[in-house]
Each structure stands twice: as structure tokens, then as C-alpha cells.
């Protein structure tokens, strides 16, 4: 893993800060049911609202960051990953991701980008735990989270863009992160 300014490089991917030129794509993905897949609800961003959020620093600050995920060789954008500190819980970070292109799913990109973002967060921030929600039917993401050392905390109903879903809350603690082999040998 390499980190240069506002970019994180993995073996096959680049996570980078969105630019103004990316806004139309983010809006397009946010309205596209196929880009959101079966387990995410479309955000339905408005271009001007998203532009305002970008310029005001809402999308990229000390408590929250949205990354564009690109294939490292071609720089083709394939999705987003977003993290934020939970309100009132500075030591807890929530992560959400979207591989927006159907043809790029099931290639391990989701696992790779989550793994390297998790390493970055635990090594460079004072984080006690990272949490992720996943739809109860999203078995692929549940397998991924278990592979990354997350433990199932509870099954519950949660809001996804004002749509009520049933799912699971998974958590990875800093202590567990320190002992997970997948993070010790992350050069592979």
C-alpha cells in the first residue's frame, strides 16, 4: 500500500479524493439502480447540492471522506468508498462502499479496497472500532467482512437513504485488527 497526499494505492486500485469533474459521474451513479445493486438504495444526489458539499468541505474533512475508486492501470472509475466518524463517538468509524459497474463486481475489488482503507484508518487515526452495515441478503459482503476480521454484532433494522432495511451490523475492533493475519501480510 502506498499513500500519496489524497490518494491510497493498492495493488490494483487507486482511492482518491473526488474532483469537480467527478461530480456528474457521482450523480449518475446515485440515480442508477444497477450501480447501487440489490443492497444499496440510490442516494439521488442533485448536482448543485453535491457541488456545494464538495466546495464546503463536507465530502472531505477530518471526520468524513468520500473516495473515488479507480482501476490503477487504466484509471477507470468503478465505484466509491466512504467513511465517517459516528456522531458523538469519535473513536468509531462507519464505512460504506459501492462498486458501481456491474462488470467490475465479483473480482475482489471490494475486499481489496476495504482492507487497505481499514489499514490506513487504524494506523493513522485514533480509532477503536470500524463498523459496517450490510443487508441481510448480501452474503458476499458478509463473507468479505468475516475474512477481514469483522464480527457480527447484531441483526437489526436500519435506514439506508430513508429506506428501512433489515441487515447486520459488523464490527472490527482495534485489538482484533492487531491480531488478524490478513492485515499483517498486506503486501500480497
XYZ file of C-alpha atoms in Angstrom:
188
model
C 0.000 0.000 0.000
C 1.229 3.450 -0.889
C -0.219 6.746 0.264
C 0.432 9.976 -1.570
C -1.477 13.018 -0.340
C -5.146 12.428 -1.080
C -4.606 9.034 -2.721
C -4.252 5.483 -1.492
C -2.789 2.927 -3.905
C -3.375 -0.797 -3.558
C -2.089 -3.480 -5.884
C -4.930 -2.976 -8.390
C -6.803 0.122 -7.235
C -6.459 3.802 -6.527
C -8.639 5.552 -3.960
C -8.632 9.298 -4.477
C -10.329 12.485 -3.417
C -13.165 13.430 -5.805
C -12.636 16.375 -8.117
C -15.249 18.713 -9.612
C -15.005 16.710 -12.851
C -16.250 13.619 -10.950
C -19.497 15.163 -9.775
C -21.562 14.251 -12.858
C -20.469 10.618 -12.542
C -21.297 10.542 -8.826
C -24.741 11.985 -9.544
C -25.279 9.468 -12.362
C -24.319 6.531 -10.121
C -26.527 7.891 -7.336
C -29.609 7.666 -9.583
C -28.739 4.355 -11.265
C -30.390 1.260 -9.770
C -27.835 -1.054 -11.406
C -24.936 0.962 -9.930
C -26.459 0.653 -6.472
C -27.190 -3.045 -6.873
C -29.639 -5.049 -4.828
C -28.361 -3.965 -1.427
C -27.976 -0.174 -1.623
C -30.647 2.446 -2.030
C -29.976 5.162 -4.635
C -28.824 8.392 -2.990
C -30.371 10.521 -5.776
C -27.824 13.312 -5.465
C -28.521 16.677 -7.014
C -25.554 18.084 -8.976
C -25.672 21.530 -7.388
C -26.129 20.128 -3.907
C -23.172 17.774 -4.398
C -21.077 20.642 -5.799
C -21.906 22.698 -2.701
C -20.958 19.783 -0.431
C -17.639 19.414 -2.233
C -16.773 23.102 -2.136
C -17.805 23.436 1.515
C -15.598 20.503 2.531
C -18.432 18.197 3.576
C -17.180 15.351 1.370
C -13.585 15.575 2.552
C -12.636 16.644 6.079
C -11.212 15.262 9.330
C -14.400 13.356 10.168
C -15.598 12.201 6.777
C -14.141 11.282 3.389
C -15.590 10.050 0.129
C -13.133 8.391 -2.254
C -13.472 7.643 -5.944
C -12.232 4.099 -6.583
C -10.363 3.601 -9.865
C -8.574 0.726 -11.514
C -4.921 1.546 -11.025
C -3.719 0.737 -14.560
C -6.457 2.402 -16.598
C -7.725 4.989 -14.062
C -11.245 3.822 -14.926
C -13.648 4.828 -12.102
C -15.515 1.792 -10.759
C -17.118 3.000 -7.546
C -16.853 4.821 -4.250
C -15.932 4.164 -0.655
C -16.970 6.499 2.116
C -16.067 6.657 5.786
C -17.257 8.877 8.589
C -16.943 9.180 12.350
C -20.176 8.432 14.156
C -21.688 11.438 15.895
C -20.542 11.608 19.482
C -18.286 8.581 19.044
C -15.002 9.935 17.684
C -13.351 6.516 18.061
C -15.924 4.711 15.882
C -15.805 4.884 12.091
C -18.512 3.680 9.724
C -17.650 2.568 6.170
C -19.873 2.225 3.118
C -18.821 1.166 -0.364
C -20.260 0.832 -3.844
C -18.782 -0.966 -6.832
C -20.985 0.840 -9.361
C -20.003 -1.037 -12.530
C -21.598 -4.462 -12.857
C -18.717 -5.825 -14.926
C -16.243 -4.967 -12.146
C -18.091 -6.827 -9.384
C -17.007 -10.257 -8.146
C -13.334 -9.543 -8.865
C -12.255 -8.968 -5.262
C -12.073 -5.182 -5.586
C -14.449 -4.630 -2.661
C -12.329 -6.750 -0.352
C -9.114 -5.089 -1.528
C -10.291 -1.529 -1.099
C -11.895 -2.179 2.296
C -8.763 -3.931 3.534
C -6.428 -1.096 2.621
C -8.738 1.637 3.875
C -9.058 -0.227 7.177
C -5.260 -0.463 7.453
C -4.972 3.253 6.720
C -7.598 4.157 9.329
C -6.228 2.009 12.149
C -2.620 3.035 11.502
C -3.204 6.770 11.106
C -6.172 7.695 13.260
C -7.149 7.119 16.864
C -9.824 4.566 16.056
C -11.164 1.982 18.482
C -13.514 0.277 16.049
C -14.810 0.248 12.496
C -18.382 -0.718 11.749
C -20.303 -1.632 8.614
C -23.925 -2.404 7.940
C -24.880 -4.958 5.324
C -28.230 -6.106 4.048
C -29.289 -9.445 5.487
C -29.228 -10.956 1.974
C -25.800 -9.596 0.978
C -23.957 -12.841 1.641
C -20.902 -11.869 -0.431
C -20.265 -8.780 1.727
C -20.839 -10.780 4.900
C -18.185 -13.308 3.797
C -15.844 -10.424 2.973
C -16.308 -8.804 6.368
C -15.647 -12.066 8.179
C -12.493 -12.556 6.093
C -11.421 -9.047 7.170
C -11.883 -9.973 10.854
C -15.218 -8.289 11.474
C -17.597 -9.881 13.934
C -21.366 -9.845 13.722
C -22.609 -7.544 16.477
C -26.339 -7.644 15.889
C -29.097 -8.055 13.363
C -31.373 -5.054 13.142
C -33.390 -2.707 11.021
C -31.527 0.356 9.753
C -32.149 3.289 7.456
C -30.429 3.418 4.066
C -31.305 6.722 2.393
C -34.628 6.736 4.270
C -35.396 3.182 3.140
C -35.852 0.764 6.027
C -33.730 -2.362 5.588
C -33.062 -5.448 7.658
C -29.435 -6.315 7.999
C -26.412 -6.968 10.114
C -24.038 -4.671 11.930
C -20.437 -5.905 11.791
C -17.564 -4.517 13.870
C -13.773 -4.740 13.782
C -12.043 -3.544 16.948
C -8.523 -2.127 17.074
C -7.446 -5.042 19.246
C -8.799 -7.627 16.816
C -7.228 -5.725 13.894
C -3.792 -6.102 15.551
C -4.139 -9.904 15.589
C -5.700 -10.559 12.186
C -3.194 -12.163 9.782
C -4.828 -10.579 6.734
C -3.532 -7.176 7.878
C -0.036 -8.353 8.820
C 0.747 -9.568 5.322
C -0.971 -6.883 3.305
C 1.755 -6.583 0.658
C 0.230 -9.516 -1.228
